[in-house]
Amino acid sequence: MRFQREQEAEPLNQLNMTPLIDVMLVLIIMLIITIPKANHAIGMDMPRGGAATQSVAQTLEIDFDGTLWWNGAQLASRAALEEKLSTLASDDSVQLRSNGLAPYQVVVGVLSTAQRHGIRNIALIGNERFQ
């Protein structure tokens, strides 16, 4: 008889985990449902079909000391670069090749100047050697 009383008292000390597990499962399901879908899209202007236009890419090089070279000819100043960029159409492309030792401010300045003149196609050439 005494043994039966000890067994009856034991379940009163244990916590019923079933409702807790049910609540946790419902919360996990709600969390999974409410998480937004991951969107790894990158906004890019893709070329459109139509008449093919032949445009020659202009090369712009930045030397280690910040000297600018346009198609192999040295530019005297930033104003000369702005003059060259203003003659280009917005769909022309510019290939930018910078030396690894070129000052960051010069490269950023060239990119902002090109953006200000409406140049949208800028290819960064030769960066694979820095990776």
mmCIF file of N, CA and C in Angstrom:
data_model
loop_
_atom_site.group_PDB
_atom_site.id
_atom_site.type_symbol
_atom_site.label_atom_id
_atom_site.label_comp_id
_atom_site.label_asym_id
_atom_site.label_seq_id
_atom_site.Cartn_x
_atom_site.Cartn_y
_atom_site.Cartn_z
ATOM 1 N N MET A 1 0.805 -1.191 0.000
ATOM 2 C CA MET A 1 0.000 0.000 0.000
ATOM 3 C C MET A 1 0.853 1.263 0.000
ATOM 4 N N ARG A 2 1.890 1.225 0.803
ATOM 5 C CA ARG A 2 2.765 2.370 0.862
ATOM 6 C C ARG A 2 3.460 2.586 -0.482
ATOM 7 N N PHE A 3 3.807 1.548 -1.186
ATOM 8 C CA PHE A 3 4.448 1.641 -2.493
ATOM 9 C C PHE A 3 3.533 2.307 -3.512
ATOM 10 N N GLN A 4 2.242 2.053 -3.471
ATOM 11 C CA GLN A 4 1.297 2.657 -4.404
ATOM 12 C C GLN A 4 1.156 4.151 -4.147
ATOM 13 N N ARG A 5 1.227 4.585 -2.922
ATOM 14 C CA ARG A 5 1.109 6.013 -2.618
ATOM 15 C C ARG A 5 2.321 6.791 -3.162
ATOM 16 N N GLU A 6 3.501 6.223 -3.104
ATOM 17 C CA GLU A 6 4.677 6.888 -3.620
ATOM 18 C C GLU A 6 4.591 7.034 -5.136
ATOM 19 N N GLN A 7 4.043 6.048 -5.811
ATOM 20 C CA GLN A 7 3.892 6.130 -7.259
ATOM 21 C C GLN A 7 2.862 7.179 -7.644
ATOM 22 N N GLU A 8 1.825 7.359 -6.898
ATOM 23 C CA GLU A 8 0.805 8.366 -7.202
ATOM 24 C C GLU A 8 1.349 9.769 -6.997
ATOM 25 N N ALA A 9 2.205 9.958 -6.027
ATOM 26 C CA ALA A 9 2.745 11.280 -5.735
ATOM 27 C C ALA A 9 3.800 11.690 -6.763
ATOM 28 N N GLU A 10 4.462 10.768 -7.400
ATOM 29 C CA GLU A 10 5.533 11.085 -8.334
ATOM 30 C C GLU A 10 5.065 11.844 -9.568
ATOM 31 N N PRO A 11 3.969 11.487 -10.248
ATOM 32 C CA PRO A 11 3.545 12.245 -11.432
ATOM 33 C C PRO A 11 3.158 13.691 -11.115
ATOM 34 N N LEU A 12 2.814 14.019 -9.911
ATOM 35 C CA LEU A 12 2.458 15.392 -9.571
ATOM 36 C C LEU A 12 3.681 16.309 -9.613
ATOM 37 N N ASN A 13 4.864 15.764 -9.415
ATOM 38 C CA ASN A 13 6.075 16.566 -9.425
ATOM 39 C C ASN A 13 6.590 16.821 -10.845
ATOM 40 N N GLN A 14 6.191 16.026 -11.823
ATOM 41 C CA GLN A 14 6.667 16.184 -13.195
ATOM 42 C C GLN A 14 5.785 17.180 -13.956
ATOM 43 N N LEU A 15 6.425 17.926 -14.879
ATOM 44 C CA LEU A 15 5.732 18.928 -15.676
ATOM 45 C C LEU A 15 5.260 18.281 -16.975
ATOM 46 N N ASN A 16 4.038 18.561 -17.373
ATOM 47 C CA ASN A 16 3.498 18.042 -18.629
ATOM 48 C C ASN A 16 4.052 18.896 -19.781
ATOM 49 N N MET A 17 4.879 18.310 -20.624
ATOM 50 C CA MET A 17 5.570 19.029 -21.688
ATOM 51 C C MET A 17 4.758 19.119 -22.983
ATOM 52 N N THR A 18 3.699 18.387 -23.126
ATOM 53 C CA THR A 18 2.942 18.359 -24.373
ATOM 54 C C THR A 18 2.410 19.731 -24.771
ATOM 55 N N PRO A 19 1.757 20.497 -23.905
ATOM 56 C CA PRO A 19 1.274 21.817 -24.334
ATOM 57 C C PRO A 19 2.423 22.766 -24.709
ATOM 58 N N LEU A 20 3.546 22.680 -24.007
ATOM 59 C CA LEU A 20 4.685 23.523 -24.322
ATOM 60 C C LEU A 20 5.240 23.197 -25.706
ATOM 61 N N ILE A 21 5.355 21.937 -26.034
ATOM 62 C CA ILE A 21 5.842 21.527 -27.350
ATOM 63 C C ILE A 21 4.871 21.964 -28.431
ATOM 64 N N ASP A 22 3.574 21.850 -28.190
ATOM 65 C CA ASP A 22 2.568 22.283 -29.168
ATOM 66 C C ASP A 22 2.680 23.783 -29.452
ATOM 67 N N VAL A 23 2.840 24.550 -28.410
ATOM 68 C CA VAL A 23 2.962 25.999 -28.587
ATOM 69 C C VAL A 23 4.244 26.325 -29.366
ATOM 70 N N MET A 24 5.340 25.663 -29.052
ATOM 71 C CA MET A 24 6.590 25.920 -29.756
ATOM 72 C C MET A 24 6.485 25.543 -31.230
ATOM 73 N N LEU A 25 5.833 24.449 -31.558
ATOM 74 C CA LEU A 25 5.662 24.054 -32.953
ATOM 75 C C LEU A 25 4.817 25.074 -33.710
ATOM 76 N N VAL A 26 3.760 25.575 -33.082
ATOM 77 C CA VAL A 26 2.930 26.595 -33.724
ATOM 78 C C VAL A 26 3.743 27.869 -33.958
ATOM 79 N N LEU A 27 4.557 28.276 -32.998
ATOM 80 C CA LEU A 27 5.384 29.466 -33.169
ATOM 81 C C LEU A 27 6.409 29.291 -34.284
ATOM 82 N N ILE A 28 7.002 28.124 -34.383
ATOM 83 C CA ILE A 28 7.972 27.868 -35.450
ATOM 84 C C ILE A 28 7.298 27.921 -36.810
ATOM 85 N N ILE A 29 6.110 27.332 -36.923
ATOM 86 C CA ILE A 29 5.384 27.354 -38.194
ATOM 87 C C ILE A 29 5.017 28.787 -38.564
ATOM 88 N N MET A 30 4.567 29.576 -37.601
ATOM 89 C CA MET A 30 4.220 30.969 -37.888
ATOM 90 C C MET A 30 5.460 31.766 -38.309
ATOM 91 N N LEU A 31 6.591 31.493 -37.695
ATOM 92 C CA LEU A 31 7.833 32.169 -38.062
ATOM 93 C C LEU A 31 8.235 31.821 -39.490
ATOM 94 N N ILE A 32 8.135 30.573 -39.863
ATOM 95 C CA ILE A 32 8.500 30.150 -41.207
ATOM 96 C C ILE A 32 7.570 30.786 -42.237
ATOM 97 N N ILE A 33 6.314 30.889 -41.925
ATOM 98 C CA ILE A 33 5.349 31.473 -42.864
ATOM 99 C C ILE A 33 5.580 32.967 -43.035
ATOM 100 N N THR A 34 5.923 33.664 -41.972
ATOM 101 C CA THR A 34 6.039 35.126 -42.046
ATOM 102 C C THR A 34 7.386 35.618 -42.535
ATOM 103 N N ILE A 35 8.414 34.765 -42.631
ATOM 104 C CA ILE A 35 9.715 35.201 -43.139
ATOM 105 C C ILE A 35 9.571 35.497 -44.630
ATOM 106 N N PRO A 36 10.012 36.675 -45.067
ATOM 107 C CA PRO A 36 9.889 36.992 -46.493
ATOM 108 C C PRO A 36 10.829 36.141 -47.335
ATOM 109 N N LYS A 37 10.428 35.925 -48.558
ATOM 110 C CA LYS A 37 11.239 35.142 -49.479
ATOM 111 C C LYS A 37 12.508 35.919 -49.814
ATOM 112 N N ALA A 38 13.638 35.241 -49.792
ATOM 113 C CA ALA A 38 14.913 35.893 -50.099
ATOM 114 C C ALA A 38 14.951 36.259 -51.577
ATOM 115 N N ASN A 39 15.252 37.513 -51.842
ATOM 116 C CA ASN A 39 15.307 37.985 -53.214
ATOM 117 C C ASN A 39 16.722 38.463 -53.493
ATOM 118 N N HIS A 40 17.430 37.718 -54.315
ATOM 119 C CA HIS A 40 18.820 38.046 -54.616
ATOM 120 C C HIS A 40 18.929 38.669 -56.000
ATOM 121 N N ALA A 41 18.040 39.572 -56.326
ATOM 122 C CA ALA A 41 18.050 40.200 -57.641
ATOM 123 C C ALA A 41 19.008 41.387 -57.643
ATOM 124 N N ILE A 42 19.630 41.581 -58.759
ATOM 125 C CA ILE A 42 20.519 42.720 -58.958
ATOM 126 C C ILE A 42 19.957 43.521 -60.119
ATOM 127 N N GLY A 43 19.744 44.814 -59.899
ATOM 128 C CA GLY A 43 19.213 45.658 -60.965
ATOM 129 C C GLY A 43 20.271 45.939 -62.019
ATOM 130 N N MET A 44 20.024 45.464 -63.220
ATOM 131 C CA MET A 44 20.979 45.662 -64.312
ATOM 132 C C MET A 44 20.221 46.097 -65.549
ATOM 133 N N ASP A 45 20.834 46.959 -66.321
ATOM 134 C CA ASP A 45 20.282 47.330 -67.618
ATOM 135 C C ASP A 45 20.769 46.319 -68.641
ATOM 136 N N MET A 46 19.876 45.457 -69.066
ATOM 137 C CA MET A 46 20.236 44.438 -70.032
ATOM 138 C C MET A 46 20.091 44.997 -71.447
ATOM 139 N N PRO A 47 20.910 44.544 -72.383
ATOM 140 C CA PRO A 47 20.795 45.051 -73.754
ATOM 141 C C PRO A 47 19.494 44.595 -74.390
ATOM 142 N N ARG A 48 18.940 45.478 -75.194
ATOM 143 C CA ARG A 48 17.686 45.167 -75.877
ATOM 144 C C ARG A 48 17.999 44.768 -77.320
ATOM 145 N N GLY A 49 17.171 43.919 -77.858
ATOM 146 C CA GLY A 49 17.359 43.496 -79.236
ATOM 147 C C GLY A 49 17.031 44.628 -80.191
ATOM 148 N N GLY A 50 17.476 44.507 -81.383
ATOM 149 C CA GLY A 50 17.215 45.547 -82.375
ATOM 150 C C GLY A 50 18.412 45.704 -83.267
ATOM 151 N N ALA A 51 18.476 46.845 -83.886
ATOM 152 C CA ALA A 51 19.591 47.110 -84.793
ATOM 153 C C ALA A 51 20.887 47.210 -83.997
ATOM 154 N N ALA A 52 21.865 46.475 -84.448
ATOM 155 C CA ALA A 52 23.157 46.486 -83.767
ATOM 156 C C ALA A 52 23.933 47.735 -84.186
ATOM 157 N N THR A 53 24.400 48.435 -83.202
ATOM 158 C CA THR A 53 25.204 49.620 -83.480
ATOM 159 C C THR A 53 26.653 49.313 -83.147
ATOM 160 N N GLN A 54 27.514 49.764 -83.978
ATOM 161 C CA GLN A 54 28.940 49.556 -83.755
ATOM 162 C C GLN A 54 29.505 50.753 -83.004
ATOM 163 N N SER A 55 29.842 50.535 -81.766
ATOM 164 C CA SER A 55 30.475 51.606 -81.002
ATOM 165 C C SER A 55 31.804 51.076 -80.474
ATOM 166 N N VAL A 56 32.798 51.891 -80.594
ATOM 167 C CA VAL A 56 34.130 51.517 -80.147
ATOM 168 C C VAL A 56 34.259 51.936 -78.686
ATOM 169 N N ALA A 57 34.698 51.013 -77.868
ATOM 170 C CA ALA A 57 34.877 51.327 -76.449
ATOM 171 C C ALA A 57 36.106 52.213 -76.286
ATOM 172 N N GLN A 58 35.926 53.277 -75.539
ATOM 173 C CA GLN A 58 37.015 54.195 -75.247
ATOM 174 C C GLN A 58 37.758 53.685 -74.016
ATOM 175 N N THR A 59 39.064 53.745 -74.022
ATOM 176 C CA THR A 59 39.830 53.280 -72.868
ATOM 177 C C THR A 59 40.330 54.476 -72.076
ATOM 178 N N LEU A 60 40.185 54.386 -70.792
ATOM 179 C CA LEU A 60 40.645 55.413 -69.865
ATOM 180 C C LEU A 60 41.513 54.711 -68.832
ATOM 181 N N GLU A 61 42.751 55.124 -68.741
ATOM 182 C CA GLU A 61 43.689 54.499 -67.803
ATOM 183 C C GLU A 61 44.087 55.502 -66.740
ATOM 184 N N ILE A 62 44.223 55.001 -65.516
ATOM 185 C CA ILE A 62 44.684 55.822 -64.403
ATOM 186 C C ILE A 62 46.001 55.222 -63.936
ATOM 187 N N ASP A 63 47.044 56.017 -64.012
ATOM 188 C CA ASP A 63 48.381 55.554 -63.648
ATOM 189 C C ASP A 63 48.563 55.608 -62.127
ATOM 190 N N PHE A 64 49.680 55.094 -61.640
ATOM 191 C CA PHE A 64 49.923 55.014 -60.195
ATOM 192 C C PHE A 64 49.959 56.384 -59.522
ATOM 193 N N ASP A 65 50.329 57.416 -60.275
ATOM 194 C CA ASP A 65 50.400 58.751 -59.680
ATOM 195 C C ASP A 65 49.152 59.593 -59.955
ATOM 196 N N GLY A 66 48.121 58.988 -60.544
ATOM 197 C CA GLY A 66 46.873 59.701 -60.818
ATOM 198 C C GLY A 66 46.809 60.308 -62.201
ATOM 199 N N THR A 67 47.809 60.046 -63.044
ATOM 200 C CA THR A 67 47.813 60.561 -64.412
ATOM 201 C C THR A 67 46.737 59.848 -65.224
ATOM 202 N N LEU A 68 45.986 60.608 -66.002
ATOM 203 C CA LEU A 68 44.902 60.049 -66.806
ATOM 204 C C LEU A 68 45.362 59.891 -68.255
ATOM 205 N N TRP A 69 45.026 58.754 -68.859
ATOM 206 C CA TRP A 69 45.363 58.453 -70.244
ATOM 207 C C TRP A 69 44.079 58.099 -70.979
ATOM 208 N N TRP A 70 43.783 58.794 -72.082
ATOM 209 C CA TRP A 70 42.584 58.544 -72.879
ATOM 210 C C TRP A 70 43.015 57.942 -74.210
ATOM 211 N N ASN A 71 42.710 56.687 -74.442
ATOM 212 C CA ASN A 71 43.092 55.951 -75.651
ATOM 213 C C ASN A 71 44.592 56.067 -75.932
ATOM 214 N N GLY A 72 45.397 56.016 -74.898
ATOM 215 C CA GLY A 72 46.841 56.044 -75.054
ATOM 216 C C GLY A 72 47.455 57.427 -75.028
ATOM 217 N N ALA A 73 46.654 58.473 -75.047
ATOM 218 C CA ALA A 73 47.188 59.841 -75.009
ATOM 219 C C ALA A 73 46.966 60.420 -73.621
ATOM 220 N N GLN A 74 47.983 61.072 -73.109
ATOM 221 C CA GLN A 74 47.881 61.624 -71.757
ATOM 222 C C GLN A 74 46.975 62.847 -71.752
ATOM 223 N N LEU A 75 46.105 62.925 -70.734
ATOM 224 C CA LEU A 75 45.240 64.079 -70.552
ATOM 225 C C LEU A 75 45.923 65.068 -69.619
ATOM 226 N N ALA A 76 45.797 66.328 -69.946
ATOM 227 C CA ALA A 76 46.501 67.353 -69.171
ATOM 228 C C ALA A 76 45.833 67.607 -67.829
ATOM 229 N N SER A 77 44.516 67.539 -67.783
ATOM 230 C CA SER A 77 43.823 67.886 -66.538
ATOM 231 C C SER A 77 42.473 67.184 -66.492
ATOM 232 N N ARG A 78 41.779 67.392 -65.390
ATOM 233 C CA ARG A 78 40.431 66.828 -65.235
ATOM 234 C C ARG A 78 39.467 67.491 -66.208
ATOM 235 N N ALA A 79 39.701 68.754 -66.558
ATOM 236 C CA ALA A 79 38.850 69.456 -67.522
ATOM 237 C C ALA A 79 38.937 68.788 -68.895
ATOM 238 N N ALA A 80 40.118 68.308 -69.263
ATOM 239 C CA ALA A 80 40.268 67.600 -70.532
ATOM 240 C C ALA A 80 39.480 66.295 -70.517
ATOM 241 N N LEU A 81 39.452 65.629 -69.366
ATOM 242 C CA LEU A 81 38.645 64.410 -69.234
ATOM 243 C C LEU A 81 37.166 64.736 -69.379
ATOM 244 N N GLU A 82 36.726 65.803 -68.752
ATOM 245 C CA GLU A 82 35.311 66.186 -68.864
ATOM 246 C C GLU A 82 34.952 66.527 -70.298
ATOM 247 N N GLU A 83 35.877 67.149 -71.030
ATOM 248 C CA GLU A 83 35.626 67.459 -72.436
ATOM 249 C C GLU A 83 35.477 66.179 -73.257
ATOM 250 N N LYS A 84 36.346 65.186 -72.998
ATOM 251 C CA LYS A 84 36.269 63.906 -73.724
ATOM 252 C C LYS A 84 34.967 63.178 -73.398
ATOM 253 N N LEU A 85 34.577 63.181 -72.123
ATOM 254 C CA LEU A 85 33.363 62.480 -71.729
ATOM 255 C C LEU A 85 32.115 63.168 -72.252
ATOM 256 N N SER A 86 32.153 64.482 -72.412
ATOM 257 C CA SER A 86 30.966 65.194 -72.902
ATOM 258 C C SER A 86 30.705 64.911 -74.374
ATOM 259 N N THR A 87 31.740 64.494 -75.125
ATOM 260 C CA THR A 87 31.537 64.178 -76.538
ATOM 261 C C THR A 87 30.934 62.799 -76.739
ATOM 262 N N LEU A 88 30.946 61.955 -75.717
ATOM 263 C CA LEU A 88 30.407 60.599 -75.848
ATOM 264 C C LEU A 88 28.900 60.613 -75.685
ATOM 265 N N ALA A 89 28.251 59.674 -76.356
ATOM 266 C CA ALA A 89 26.814 59.479 -76.161
ATOM 267 C C ALA A 89 26.603 58.637 -74.909
ATOM 268 N N SER A 90 25.379 58.636 -74.392
ATOM 269 C CA SER A 90 25.123 57.919 -73.140
ATOM 270 C C SER A 90 25.226 56.407 -73.300
ATOM 271 N N ASP A 91 25.090 55.896 -74.531
ATOM 272 C CA ASP A 91 25.178 54.442 -74.719
ATOM 273 C C ASP A 91 26.581 53.989 -75.119
ATOM 274 N N ASP A 92 27.529 54.909 -75.249
ATOM 275 C CA ASP A 92 28.918 54.522 -75.507
ATOM 276 C C ASP A 92 29.514 53.909 -74.247
ATOM 277 N N SER A 93 30.528 53.095 -74.435
ATOM 278 C CA SER A 93 31.142 52.437 -73.284
ATOM 279 C C SER A 93 32.556 52.937 -73.066
ATOM 280 N N VAL A 94 32.932 52.940 -71.814
ATOM 281 C CA VAL A 94 34.270 53.363 -71.407
ATOM 282 C C VAL A 94 34.889 52.212 -70.628
ATOM 283 N N GLN A 95 36.100 51.835 -71.010
ATOM 284 C CA GLN A 95 36.823 50.801 -70.278
ATOM 285 C C GLN A 95 37.821 51.497 -69.365
ATOM 286 N N LEU A 96 37.631 51.322 -68.079
ATOM 287 C CA LEU A 96 38.477 51.983 -67.082
ATOM 288 C C LEU A 96 39.482 50.975 -66.541
ATOM 289 N N ARG A 97 40.750 51.288 -66.713
ATOM 290 C CA ARG A 97 41.826 50.437 -66.201
ATOM 291 C C ARG A 97 42.656 51.290 -65.250
ATOM 292 N N SER A 98 42.680 50.884 -63.994
ATOM 293 C CA SER A 98 43.436 51.675 -63.021
ATOM 294 C C SER A 98 44.578 50.837 -62.456
ATOM 295 N N ASN A 99 45.648 51.509 -62.157
ATOM 296 C CA ASN A 99 46.791 50.878 -61.530
ATOM 297 C C ASN A 99 46.423 50.572 -60.079
ATOM 298 N N GLY A 100 46.981 49.520 -59.537
ATOM 299 C CA GLY A 100 46.689 49.158 -58.154
ATOM 300 C C GLY A 100 47.173 50.181 -57.144
ATOM 301 N N LEU A 101 48.127 50.999 -57.522
ATOM 302 C CA LEU A 101 48.668 52.020 -56.631
ATOM 303 C C LEU A 101 48.016 53.387 -56.850
ATOM 304 N N ALA A 102 47.056 53.465 -57.772
ATOM 305 C CA ALA A 102 46.400 54.744 -58.060
ATOM 306 C C ALA A 102 45.624 55.212 -56.830
ATOM 307 N N PRO A 103 45.644 56.514 -56.565
ATOM 308 C CA PRO A 103 44.895 57.031 -55.405
ATOM 309 C C PRO A 103 43.396 56.780 -55.563
ATOM 310 N N TYR A 104 42.792 56.370 -54.483
ATOM 311 C CA TYR A 104 41.363 56.058 -54.484
ATOM 312 C C TYR A 104 40.534 57.277 -54.872
ATOM 313 N N GLN A 105 40.933 58.453 -54.418
ATOM 314 C CA GLN A 105 40.172 59.668 -54.695
ATOM 315 C C GLN A 105 40.135 59.969 -56.192
ATOM 316 N N VAL A 106 41.203 59.655 -56.901
ATOM 317 C CA VAL A 106 41.242 59.909 -58.344
ATOM 318 C C VAL A 106 40.280 58.971 -59.065
ATOM 319 N N VAL A 107 40.288 57.696 -58.688
ATOM 320 C CA VAL A 107 39.403 56.720 -59.333
ATOM 321 C C VAL A 107 37.943 57.076 -59.074
ATOM 322 N N VAL A 108 37.620 57.412 -57.843
ATOM 323 C CA VAL A 108 36.243 57.777 -57.515
ATOM 324 C C VAL A 108 35.849 59.065 -58.228
ATOM 325 N N GLY A 109 36.779 60.000 -58.335
ATOM 326 C CA GLY A 109 36.492 61.235 -59.053
ATOM 327 C C GLY A 109 36.208 61.003 -60.517
ATOM 328 N N VAL A 110 36.960 60.099 -61.138
ATOM 329 C CA VAL A 110 36.726 59.776 -62.550
ATOM 330 C C VAL A 110 35.364 59.117 -62.717
ATOM 331 N N LEU A 111 35.023 58.189 -61.822
ATOM 332 C CA LEU A 111 33.724 57.524 -61.915
ATOM 333 C C LEU A 111 32.572 58.509 -61.720
ATOM 334 N N SER A 112 32.717 59.430 -60.776
ATOM 335 C CA SER A 112 31.640 60.405 -60.552
ATOM 336 C C SER A 112 31.531 61.388 -61.714
ATOM 337 N N THR A 113 32.660 61.733 -62.328
ATOM 338 C CA THR A 113 32.626 62.605 -63.503
ATOM 339 C C THR A 113 31.912 61.915 -64.658
ATOM 340 N N ALA A 114 32.208 60.641 -64.860
ATOM 341 C CA ALA A 114 31.535 59.891 -65.923
ATOM 342 C C ALA A 114 30.038 59.789 -65.652
ATOM 343 N N GLN A 115 29.666 59.568 -64.418
ATOM 344 C CA GLN A 115 28.247 59.491 -64.077
ATOM 345 C C GLN A 115 27.567 60.843 -64.293
ATOM 346 N N ARG A 116 28.244 61.905 -63.936
ATOM 347 C CA ARG A 116 27.678 63.242 -64.105
ATOM 348 C C ARG A 116 27.453 63.566 -65.582
ATOM 349 N N HIS A 117 28.287 63.030 -66.467
ATOM 350 C CA HIS A 117 28.128 63.268 -67.903
ATOM 351 C C HIS A 117 27.197 62.250 -68.560
ATOM 352 N N GLY A 118 26.591 61.386 -67.780
ATOM 353 C CA GLY A 118 25.594 60.460 -68.310
ATOM 354 C C GLY A 118 26.138 59.184 -68.906
ATOM 355 N N ILE A 119 27.383 58.867 -68.652
ATOM 356 C CA ILE A 119 27.962 57.623 -69.165
ATOM 357 C C ILE A 119 27.488 56.486 -68.273
ATOM 358 N N ARG A 120 26.791 55.517 -68.865
ATOM 359 C CA ARG A 120 26.224 54.421 -68.087
ATOM 360 C C ARG A 120 26.985 53.115 -68.244
ATOM 361 N N ASN A 121 27.767 52.983 -69.296
ATOM 362 C CA ASN A 121 28.481 51.728 -69.555
ATOM 363 C C ASN A 121 29.955 51.914 -69.235
ATOM 364 N N ILE A 122 30.335 51.546 -68.022
ATOM 365 C CA ILE A 122 31.732 51.638 -67.614
ATOM 366 C C ILE A 122 32.197 50.234 -67.223
ATOM 367 N N ALA A 123 33.225 49.766 -67.905
ATOM 368 C CA ALA A 123 33.775 48.446 -67.606
ATOM 369 C C ALA A 123 35.082 48.638 -66.839
ATOM 370 N N LEU A 124 35.197 47.979 -65.703
ATOM 371 C CA LEU A 124 36.429 48.027 -64.919
ATOM 372 C C LEU A 124 37.310 46.873 -65.386
ATOM 373 N N ILE A 125 38.386 47.199 -66.066
ATOM 374 C CA ILE A 125 39.239 46.206 -66.706
ATOM 375 C C ILE A 125 40.456 45.943 -65.824
ATOM 376 N N GLY A 126 40.839 44.676 -65.717
ATOM 377 C CA GLY A 126 42.071 44.311 -65.033
ATOM 378 C C GLY A 126 41.955 44.154 -63.536
ATOM 379 N N ASN A 127 40.755 44.170 -62.982
ATOM 380 C CA ASN A 127 40.607 44.033 -61.522
ATOM 381 C C ASN A 127 40.817 42.596 -61.064
ATOM 382 N N GLU A 128 40.787 41.633 -61.960
ATOM 383 C CA GLU A 128 40.951 40.247 -61.546
ATOM 384 C C GLU A 128 42.339 39.985 -60.975
ATOM 385 N N ARG A 129 43.296 40.794 -61.322
ATOM 386 C CA ARG A 129 44.651 40.590 -60.794
ATOM 387 C C ARG A 129 44.767 40.991 -59.333
ATOM 388 N N PHE A 130 43.808 41.736 -58.809
ATOM 389 C CA PHE A 130 43.850 42.174 -57.416
ATOM 390 C C PHE A 130 43.117 41.230 -56.474
ATOM 391 N N GLN A 131 42.490 40.192 -56.994
ATOM 392 C CA GLN A 131 41.705 39.289 -56.149
ATOM 393 C C GLN A 131 42.561 38.206 -55.568
#
